[in-house]
Amino acid sequence: MRPLEVVILAGHLLTVGWLYAHIQGSPAAEQAAVLIVPLVIVLHVLWEKPRWQMAPAYGQAGVVLAVAWAGKWTAFGVNGWAIFCGIILYLASVVLPYVLAVPHLPRPAGPYAVGTRTFYLVDKTRSDAFGPDQTEPRELMVQVWYPAEKKPNARRAPFIADFKIGGPAIARRFGFPPFVVRHVDLVRTHSFLAAPAAEAGGPFPVLTFSHGYLGLHSQNTWQMEELASQGYVVVAPNHTRGAIVTVFPDGRVVFGLTTLPDDMSPEQAGRLGMQQWAADVQFVLDQLACWQAEVGHSFYGRLDLSRIGCFGHSMGGGAAVHLAAGEARCRALLLLDPWLRPVDEAILQQGLDVPVLSLMSEGEFGRINGQLAEQLTANGRADGLVATIAGTGHYDYSDLPLLSPATRLFGAKGPINGRRAARIINDYTLAFFDTYLRERPSPLLKEAKPYPEVQIHPV
């Protein structure tokens, strides 16, 4: 919960207790005491912004204020039914803001501030494989996180852009009514909109990220911000019709596909989707080369395109495998609980020429995806590791577990603490890309074992 929310709830408890214990029959003192919480609520509304989960707390403040101000506190206080209702209201005031708290993303640990920009790109050489009009070009929204110069009064980026559209889509994805997730729009990121790219330390290595099916390009914000703070430029396309929602600059909205074409199995559709997503990333890499060479562009001279790594979650991991198999610019590949069943069998049998690290939940490792990750790694012609992180679930490799402690109840995460999972994943991500893109070997990939949850599997 946010600071003033904690003060409001503590204030309710202390105020009511103090009124009962010390000042019954003193209307002036009662009226003064019950003003404290409403004043804090005013500050909370102005600074932190209100949210529906705090409605019981707001209501309780109004009831207590009205009763005490009318000079009826003593009569109200001895009514057992009123006491019972007050307890229920207070419990609701505590439980709702806790279970559906405004999340706090982990603060990036690197030396750089984090900037972010979003771009609209059109690939006129390709159509959308799943689009209704095969004559229309492929359109993408792409977000970039990068090492930045922090400027005074810089504006923080929203956690999810166009949340009024995307929020309800996300709620429906997990079977919730839209109002349940409204508080997510109050999340404060550590990224600054359109901040100038850092001058010192560049040009910077580049990483591409592909989200999972019906995910979002910003679904791993904690990871993007950490990588950017450590001196990487991270580029994430929102894979149109594979993302849960895409909003274009002209206001058009494209939702992710939830039904398959009649003539396709899930594996066939997955393979076609992965191939399209890999082509999306290749197109984005071509655009990066243009930006790097364009005098006056915000990324002019700031990108080291000789050091490119790729990573992805779930279906995005499978797409990254397809990308690495056919794209020489990719020099290292990280897979986050990847969905590998649709990956072309020839790729799995032949392996890859680049280092591969697969970080997996125990559940996915114990299924066909784990076997395929081991096969891909064993057949590779470069370094490769397959590791599991005990206690993680499939969505622990995204922002989702940080959004509410209740996510485990809905099967959205494993038993591991979400922040610890994020720390482990970030440490291994940095160790891997630092080793193979910056020539800074990390003992974390070999003998060092600071995290007992991590098990490296021989292949």
PDB file of N, CA and C in Angstrom, residues 123-193:
ATOM      1  N   ASP A 123       6.057  -1.935 -41.750  1.00  0.00           N
ATOM      2  CA  ASP A 123       6.872  -2.741 -42.663  1.00  0.00           C
ATOM      3  C   ASP A 123       6.068  -2.960 -43.942  1.00  0.00           C
ATOM      4  N   LYS A 124       6.394  -2.188 -44.961  1.00  0.00           N
ATOM      5  CA  LYS A 124       5.636  -2.252 -46.211  1.00  0.00           C
ATOM      6  C   LYS A 124       5.981  -3.473 -47.051  1.00  0.00           C
ATOM      7  N   THR A 125       6.987  -4.235 -46.629  1.00  0.00           N
ATOM      8  CA  THR A 125       7.369  -5.433 -47.390  1.00  0.00           C
ATOM      9  C   THR A 125       6.605  -6.670 -46.948  1.00  0.00           C
ATOM     10  N   ARG A 126       5.827  -6.567 -45.842  1.00  0.00           N
ATOM     11  CA  ARG A 126       5.110  -7.737 -45.326  1.00  0.00           C
ATOM     12  C   ARG A 126       3.668  -7.378 -45.023  1.00  0.00           C
ATOM     13  N   SER A 127       2.811  -8.361 -45.119  1.00  0.00           N
ATOM     14  CA  SER A 127       1.433  -8.212 -44.646  1.00  0.00           C
ATOM     15  C   SER A 127       1.314  -8.907 -43.293  1.00  0.00           C
ATOM     16  N   ASP A 128       0.163  -8.770 -42.672  1.00  0.00           N
ATOM     17  CA  ASP A 128      -0.096  -9.407 -41.380  1.00  0.00           C
ATOM     18  C   ASP A 128      -0.665 -10.796 -41.634  1.00  0.00           C
ATOM     19  N   ALA A 129       0.067 -11.820 -41.207  1.00  0.00           N
ATOM     20  CA  ALA A 129      -0.340 -13.202 -41.489  1.00  0.00           C
ATOM     21  C   ALA A 129      -1.709 -13.537 -40.915  1.00  0.00           C
ATOM     22  N   PHE A 130      -2.105 -12.857 -39.849  1.00  0.00           N
ATOM     23  CA  PHE A 130      -3.395 -13.139 -39.214  1.00  0.00           C
ATOM     24  C   PHE A 130      -4.386 -11.986 -39.401  1.00  0.00           C
ATOM     25  N   GLY A 131      -4.027 -11.017 -40.219  1.00  0.00           N
ATOM     26  CA  GLY A 131      -4.891  -9.863 -40.418  1.00  0.00           C
ATOM     27  C   GLY A 131      -6.037 -10.144 -41.372  1.00  0.00           C
ATOM     28  N   PRO A 132      -7.094  -9.346 -41.301  1.00  0.00           N
ATOM     29  CA  PRO A 132      -8.251  -9.558 -42.176  1.00  0.00           C
ATOM     30  C   PRO A 132      -8.001  -9.147 -43.619  1.00  0.00           C
ATOM     31  N   ASP A 133      -7.010  -8.273 -43.832  1.00  0.00           N
ATOM     32  CA  ASP A 133      -6.719  -7.777 -45.178  1.00  0.00           C
ATOM     33  C   ASP A 133      -5.252  -8.032 -45.494  1.00  0.00           C
ATOM     34  N   GLN A 134      -4.990  -9.022 -46.335  1.00  0.00           N
ATOM     35  CA  GLN A 134      -3.617  -9.416 -46.638  1.00  0.00           C
ATOM     36  C   GLN A 134      -2.895  -8.406 -47.526  1.00  0.00           C
ATOM     37  N   THR A 135      -3.590  -7.366 -47.965  1.00  0.00           N
ATOM     38  CA  THR A 135      -2.926  -6.324 -48.755  1.00  0.00           C
ATOM     39  C   THR A 135      -2.384  -5.204 -47.876  1.00  0.00           C
ATOM     40  N   GLU A 136      -2.770  -5.201 -46.601  1.00  0.00           N
ATOM     41  CA  GLU A 136      -2.320  -4.155 -45.688  1.00  0.00           C
ATOM     42  C   GLU A 136      -0.944  -4.499 -45.126  1.00  0.00           C
ATOM     43  N   PRO A 137      -0.052  -3.512 -44.979  1.00  0.00           N
ATOM     44  CA  PRO A 137       1.285  -3.793 -44.447  1.00  0.00           C
ATOM     45  C   PRO A 137       1.249  -4.095 -42.953  1.00  0.00           C
ATOM     46  N   ARG A 138       2.305  -4.697 -42.477  1.00  0.00           N
ATOM     47  CA  ARG A 138       2.442  -5.036 -41.063  1.00  0.00           C
ATOM     48  C   ARG A 138       2.765  -3.767 -40.273  1.00  0.00           C
ATOM     49  N   GLU A 139       1.966  -3.497 -39.230  1.00  0.00           N
ATOM     50  CA  GLU A 139       2.149  -2.314 -38.394  1.00  0.00           C
ATOM     51  C   GLU A 139       2.550  -2.742 -36.983  1.00  0.00           C
ATOM     52  N   LEU A 140       3.444  -1.974 -36.382  1.00  0.00           N
ATOM     53  CA  LEU A 140       3.948  -2.309 -35.053  1.00  0.00           C
ATOM     54  C   LEU A 140       4.075  -1.060 -34.189  1.00  0.00           C
ATOM     55  N   MET A 141       3.816  -1.232 -32.902  1.00  0.00           N
ATOM     56  CA  MET A 141       4.224  -0.256 -31.897  1.00  0.00           C
ATOM     57  C   MET A 141       5.427  -0.847 -31.174  1.00  0.00           C
ATOM     58  N   VAL A 142       6.459  -0.038 -30.996  1.00  0.00           N
ATOM     59  CA  VAL A 142       7.718  -0.515 -30.420  1.00  0.00           C
ATOM     60  C   VAL A 142       8.135   0.423 -29.298  1.00  0.00           C
ATOM     61  N   GLN A 143       8.454  -0.139 -28.134  1.00  0.00           N
ATOM     62  CA  GLN A 143       8.943   0.666 -27.019  1.00  0.00           C
ATOM     63  C   GLN A 143      10.413   0.361 -26.782  1.00  0.00           C
ATOM     64  N   VAL A 144      11.168   1.415 -26.490  1.00  0.00           N
ATOM     65  CA  VAL A 144      12.607   1.294 -26.258  1.00  0.00           C
ATOM     66  C   VAL A 144      12.924   1.846 -24.871  1.00  0.00           C
ATOM     67  N   TRP A 145      13.665   1.082 -24.086  1.00  0.00           N
ATOM     68  CA  TRP A 145      14.223   1.544 -22.809  1.00  0.00           C
ATOM     69  C   TRP A 145      15.732   1.679 -22.996  1.00  0.00           C
ATOM     70  N   TYR A 146      16.342   2.716 -22.423  1.00  0.00           N
ATOM     71  CA  TYR A 146      17.751   2.975 -22.714  1.00  0.00           C
ATOM     72  C   TYR A 146      18.406   3.765 -21.578  1.00  0.00           C
ATOM     73  N   PRO A 147      19.742   3.695 -21.482  1.00  0.00           N
ATOM     74  CA  PRO A 147      20.452   4.519 -20.500  1.00  0.00           C
ATOM     75  C   PRO A 147      20.247   5.991 -20.847  1.00  0.00           C
ATOM     76  N   ALA A 148      19.940   6.794 -19.854  1.00  0.00           N
ATOM     77  CA  ALA A 148      19.523   8.172 -20.141  1.00  0.00           C
ATOM     78  C   ALA A 148      20.189   9.170 -19.207  1.00  0.00           C
ATOM     79  N   GLU A 149      20.112  10.422 -19.623  1.00  0.00           N
ATOM     80  CA  GLU A 149      20.484  11.548 -18.774  1.00  0.00           C
ATOM     81  C   GLU A 149      19.217  12.018 -18.068  1.00  0.00           C
ATOM     82  N   LYS A 150      19.241  12.017 -16.759  1.00  0.00           N
ATOM     83  CA  LYS A 150      18.056  12.457 -16.024  1.00  0.00           C
ATOM     84  C   LYS A 150      18.002  13.976 -15.992  1.00  0.00           C
ATOM     85  N   LYS A 151      16.873  14.509 -16.383  1.00  0.00           N
ATOM     86  CA  LYS A 151      16.674  15.945 -16.417  1.00  0.00           C
ATOM     87  C   LYS A 151      15.692  16.368 -15.324  1.00  0.00           C
ATOM     88  N   PRO A 152      15.863  17.599 -14.776  1.00  0.00           N
ATOM     89  CA  PRO A 152      14.907  18.072 -13.767  1.00  0.00           C
ATOM     90  C   PRO A 152      13.486  18.098 -14.332  1.00  0.00           C
ATOM     91  N   ASN A 153      12.544  17.731 -13.499  1.00  0.00           N
ATOM     92  CA  ASN A 153      11.121  17.744 -13.861  1.00  0.00           C
ATOM     93  C   ASN A 153      10.781  16.778 -14.997  1.00  0.00           C
ATOM     94  N   ALA A 154      11.625  15.776 -15.210  1.00  0.00           N
ATOM     95  CA  ALA A 154      11.327  14.780 -16.242  1.00  0.00           C
ATOM     96  C   ALA A 154      10.062  14.014 -15.863  1.00  0.00           C
ATOM     97  N   ARG A 155       9.263  13.691 -16.855  1.00  0.00           N
ATOM     98  CA  ARG A 155       7.978  13.022 -16.621  1.00  0.00           C
ATOM     99  C   ARG A 155       8.149  11.512 -16.689  1.00  0.00           C
ATOM    100  N   ARG A 156       7.603  10.811 -15.701  1.00  0.00           N
ATOM    101  CA  ARG A 156       7.701   9.351 -15.684  1.00  0.00           C
ATOM    102  C   ARG A 156       6.745   8.732 -16.701  1.00  0.00           C
ATOM    103  N   ALA A 157       7.197   7.621 -17.273  1.00  0.00           N
ATOM    104  CA  ALA A 157       6.374   6.910 -18.247  1.00  0.00           C
ATOM    105  C   ALA A 157       5.278   6.135 -17.534  1.00  0.00           C
ATOM    106  N   PRO A 158       4.115   5.979 -18.156  1.00  0.00           N
ATOM    107  CA  PRO A 158       3.074   5.130 -17.563  1.00  0.00           C
ATOM    108  C   PRO A 158       3.496   3.671 -17.602  1.00  0.00           C
ATOM    109  N   PHE A 159       2.965   2.903 -16.675  1.00  0.00           N
ATOM    110  CA  PHE A 159       3.263   1.471 -16.641  1.00  0.00           C
ATOM    111  C   PHE A 159       2.705   0.784 -17.879  1.00  0.00           C
ATOM    112  N   ILE A 160       1.473   1.094 -18.220  1.00  0.00           N
ATOM    113  CA  ILE A 160       0.841   0.566 -19.430  1.00  0.00           C
ATOM    114  C   ILE A 160       0.257   1.749 -20.197  1.00  0.00           C
ATOM    115  N   ALA A 161       0.776   2.005 -21.380  1.00  0.00           N
ATOM    116  CA  ALA A 161       0.269   3.106 -22.193  1.00  0.00           C
ATOM    117  C   ALA A 161      -1.174   2.819 -22.616  1.00  0.00           C
ATOM    118  N   ASP A 162      -1.942   3.890 -22.795  1.00  0.00           N
ATOM    119  CA  ASP A 162      -3.344   3.754 -23.222  1.00  0.00           C
ATOM    120  C   ASP A 162      -4.101   2.789 -22.311  1.00  0.00           C
ATOM    121  N   PHE A 163      -3.947   2.990 -21.002  1.00  0.00           N
ATOM    122  CA  PHE A 163      -4.505   2.034 -20.043  1.00  0.00           C
ATOM    123  C   PHE A 163      -6.030   1.976 -20.094  1.00  0.00           C
ATOM    124  N   LYS A 164      -6.676   3.063 -20.456  1.00  0.00           N
ATOM    125  CA  LYS A 164      -8.142   3.042 -20.507  1.00  0.00           C
ATOM    126  C   LYS A 164      -8.651   2.010 -21.503  1.00  0.00           C
ATOM    127  N   ILE A 165      -7.823   1.703 -22.504  1.00  0.00           N
ATOM    128  CA  ILE A 165      -8.181   0.676 -23.477  1.00  0.00           C
ATOM    129  C   ILE A 165      -7.572  -0.664 -23.078  1.00  0.00           C
ATOM    130  N   GLY A 166      -6.282  -0.634 -22.731  1.00  0.00           N
ATOM    131  CA  GLY A 166      -5.583  -1.872 -22.415  1.00  0.00           C
ATOM    132  C   GLY A 166      -6.003  -2.498 -21.106  1.00  0.00           C
ATOM    133  N   GLY A 167      -6.346  -1.672 -20.098  1.00  0.00           N
ATOM    134  CA  GLY A 167      -6.716  -2.204 -18.797  1.00  0.00           C
ATOM    135  C   GLY A 167      -7.888  -3.170 -18.847  1.00  0.00           C
ATOM    136  N   PRO A 168      -9.017  -2.783 -19.447  1.00  0.00           N
ATOM    137  CA  PRO A 168     -10.139  -3.725 -19.551  1.00  0.00           C
ATOM    138  C   PRO A 168      -9.791  -4.993 -20.321  1.00  0.00           C
ATOM    139  N   ALA A 169      -8.938  -4.866 -21.346  1.00  0.00           N
ATOM    140  CA  ALA A 169      -8.543  -6.059 -22.111  1.00  0.00           C
ATOM    141  C   ALA A 169      -7.749  -7.017 -21.236  1.00  0.00           C
ATOM    142  N   ILE A 170      -6.872  -6.471 -20.415  1.00  0.00           N
ATOM    143  CA  ILE A 170      -6.082  -7.307 -19.508  1.00  0.00           C
ATOM    144  C   ILE A 170      -6.992  -7.977 -18.482  1.00  0.00           C
ATOM    145  N   ALA A 171      -7.955  -7.226 -17.956  1.00  0.00           N
ATOM    146  CA  ALA A 171      -8.890  -7.800 -16.981  1.00  0.00           C
ATOM    147  C   ALA A 171      -9.650  -8.970 -17.588  1.00  0.00           C
ATOM    148  N   ARG A 172     -10.141  -8.785 -18.800  1.00  0.00           N
ATOM    149  CA  ARG A 172     -10.885  -9.870 -19.453  1.00  0.00           C
ATOM    150  C   ARG A 172      -9.999 -11.082 -19.700  1.00  0.00           C
ATOM    151  N   ARG A 173      -8.718 -10.834 -19.960  1.00  0.00           N
ATOM    152  CA  ARG A 173      -7.776 -11.938 -20.217  1.00  0.00           C
ATOM    153  C   ARG A 173      -7.742 -12.900 -19.036  1.00  0.00           C
ATOM    154  N   PHE A 174      -7.888 -12.374 -17.812  1.00  0.00           N
ATOM    155  CA  PHE A 174      -7.808 -13.209 -16.610  1.00  0.00           C
ATOM    156  C   PHE A 174      -9.167 -13.389 -15.936  1.00  0.00           C
ATOM    157  N   GLY A 175     -10.235 -13.015 -16.642  1.00  0.00           N
ATOM    158  CA  GLY A 175     -11.574 -13.284 -16.144  1.00  0.00           C
ATOM    159  C   GLY A 175     -12.063 -12.350 -15.064  1.00  0.00           C
ATOM    160  N   PHE A 176     -11.509 -11.118 -14.983  1.00  0.00           N
ATOM    161  CA  PHE A 176     -11.932 -10.157 -13.975  1.00  0.00           C
ATOM    162  C   PHE A 176     -12.773  -9.056 -14.617  1.00  0.00           C
ATOM    163  N   PRO A 177     -13.683  -8.452 -13.861  1.00  0.00           N
ATOM    164  CA  PRO A 177     -14.342  -7.244 -14.368  1.00  0.00           C
ATOM    165  C   PRO A 177     -13.321  -6.110 -14.473  1.00  0.00           C
ATOM    166  N   PRO A 178     -13.467  -5.212 -15.436  1.00  0.00           N
ATOM    167  CA  PRO A 178     -12.449  -4.183 -15.679  1.00  0.00           C
ATOM    168  C   PRO A 178     -12.106  -3.319 -14.476  1.00  0.00           C
ATOM    169  N   PHE A 179     -13.089  -3.017 -13.604  1.00  0.00           N
ATOM    170  CA  PHE A 179     -12.797  -2.107 -12.497  1.00  0.00           C
ATOM    171  C   PHE A 179     -11.755  -2.679 -11.537  1.00  0.00           C
ATOM    172  N   VAL A 180     -11.590  -3.996 -11.529  1.00  0.00           N
ATOM    173  CA  VAL A 180     -10.664  -4.630 -10.590  1.00  0.00           C
ATOM    174  C   VAL A 180      -9.229  -4.161 -10.821  1.00  0.00           C
ATOM    175  N   VAL A 181      -8.864  -3.849 -12.063  1.00  0.00           N
ATOM    176  CA  VAL A 181      -7.466  -3.520 -12.364  1.00  0.00           C
ATOM    177  C   VAL A 181      -7.228  -2.028 -12.539  1.00  0.00           C
ATOM    178  N   ARG A 182      -8.208  -1.190 -12.236  1.00  0.00           N
ATOM    179  CA  ARG A 182      -8.029   0.247 -12.471  1.00  0.00           C
ATOM    180  C   ARG A 182      -6.839   0.820 -11.713  1.00  0.00           C
ATOM    181  N   HIS A 183      -6.558   0.266 -10.543  1.00  0.00           N
ATOM    182  CA  HIS A 183      -5.461   0.795  -9.735  1.00  0.00           C
ATOM    183  C   HIS A 183      -4.104   0.610 -10.392  1.00  0.00           C
ATOM    184  N   VAL A 184      -3.995  -0.316 -11.359  1.00  0.00           N
ATOM    185  CA  VAL A 184      -2.711  -0.553 -12.026  1.00  0.00           C
ATOM    186  C   VAL A 184      -2.259   0.698 -12.775  1.00  0.00           C
ATOM    187  N   ASP A 185      -3.207   1.541 -13.163  1.00  0.00           N
ATOM    188  CA  ASP A 185      -2.849   2.777 -13.863  1.00  0.00           C
ATOM    189  C   ASP A 185      -2.141   3.765 -12.942  1.00  0.00           C
ATOM    190  N   LEU A 186      -2.139   3.491 -11.636  1.00  0.00           N
ATOM    191  CA  LEU A 186      -1.463   4.369 -10.678  1.00  0.00           C
ATOM    192  C   LEU A 186      -0.012   3.962 -10.436  1.00  0.00           C
ATOM    193  N   VAL A 187       0.429   2.868 -11.055  1.00  0.00           N
ATOM    194  CA  VAL A 187       1.805   2.399 -10.859  1.00  0.00           C
ATOM    195  C   VAL A 187       2.787   3.430 -11.407  1.00  0.00           C
ATOM    196  N   ARG A 188       3.829   3.698 -10.645  1.00  0.00           N
ATOM    197  CA  ARG A 188       4.889   4.618 -11.075  1.00  0.00           C
ATOM    198  C   ARG A 188       6.083   3.799 -11.554  1.00  0.00           C
ATOM    199  N   THR A 189       6.465   3.991 -12.784  1.00  0.00           N
ATOM    200  CA  THR A 189       7.664   3.330 -13.295  1.00  0.00           C
ATOM    201  C   THR A 189       8.889   4.154 -12.918  1.00  0.00           C
ATOM    202  N   HIS A 190      10.064   3.622 -13.238  1.00  0.00           N
ATOM    203  CA  HIS A 190      11.320   4.341 -13.020  1.00  0.00           C
ATOM    204  C   HIS A 190      11.892   4.848 -14.339  1.00  0.00           C
ATOM    205  N   SER A 191      11.066   4.887 -15.374  1.00  0.00           N
ATOM    206  CA  SER A 191      11.494   5.321 -16.702  1.00  0.00           C
ATOM    207  C   SER A 191      10.980   6.730 -16.978  1.00  0.00           C
ATOM    208  N   PHE A 192      11.812   7.528 -17.649  1.00  0.00           N
ATOM    209  CA  PHE A 192      11.461   8.913 -17.937  1.00  0.00           C
ATOM    210  C   PHE A 192      11.201   9.088 -19.430  1.00  0.00           C
ATOM    211  N   LEU A 193      10.062   9.692 -19.737  1.00  0.00           N
ATOM    212  CA  LEU A 193       9.617   9.823 -21.119  1.00  0.00           C
ATOM    213  C   LEU A 193      10.551  10.720 -21.924  1.00  0.00           C
TER     214      LEU A 193
END
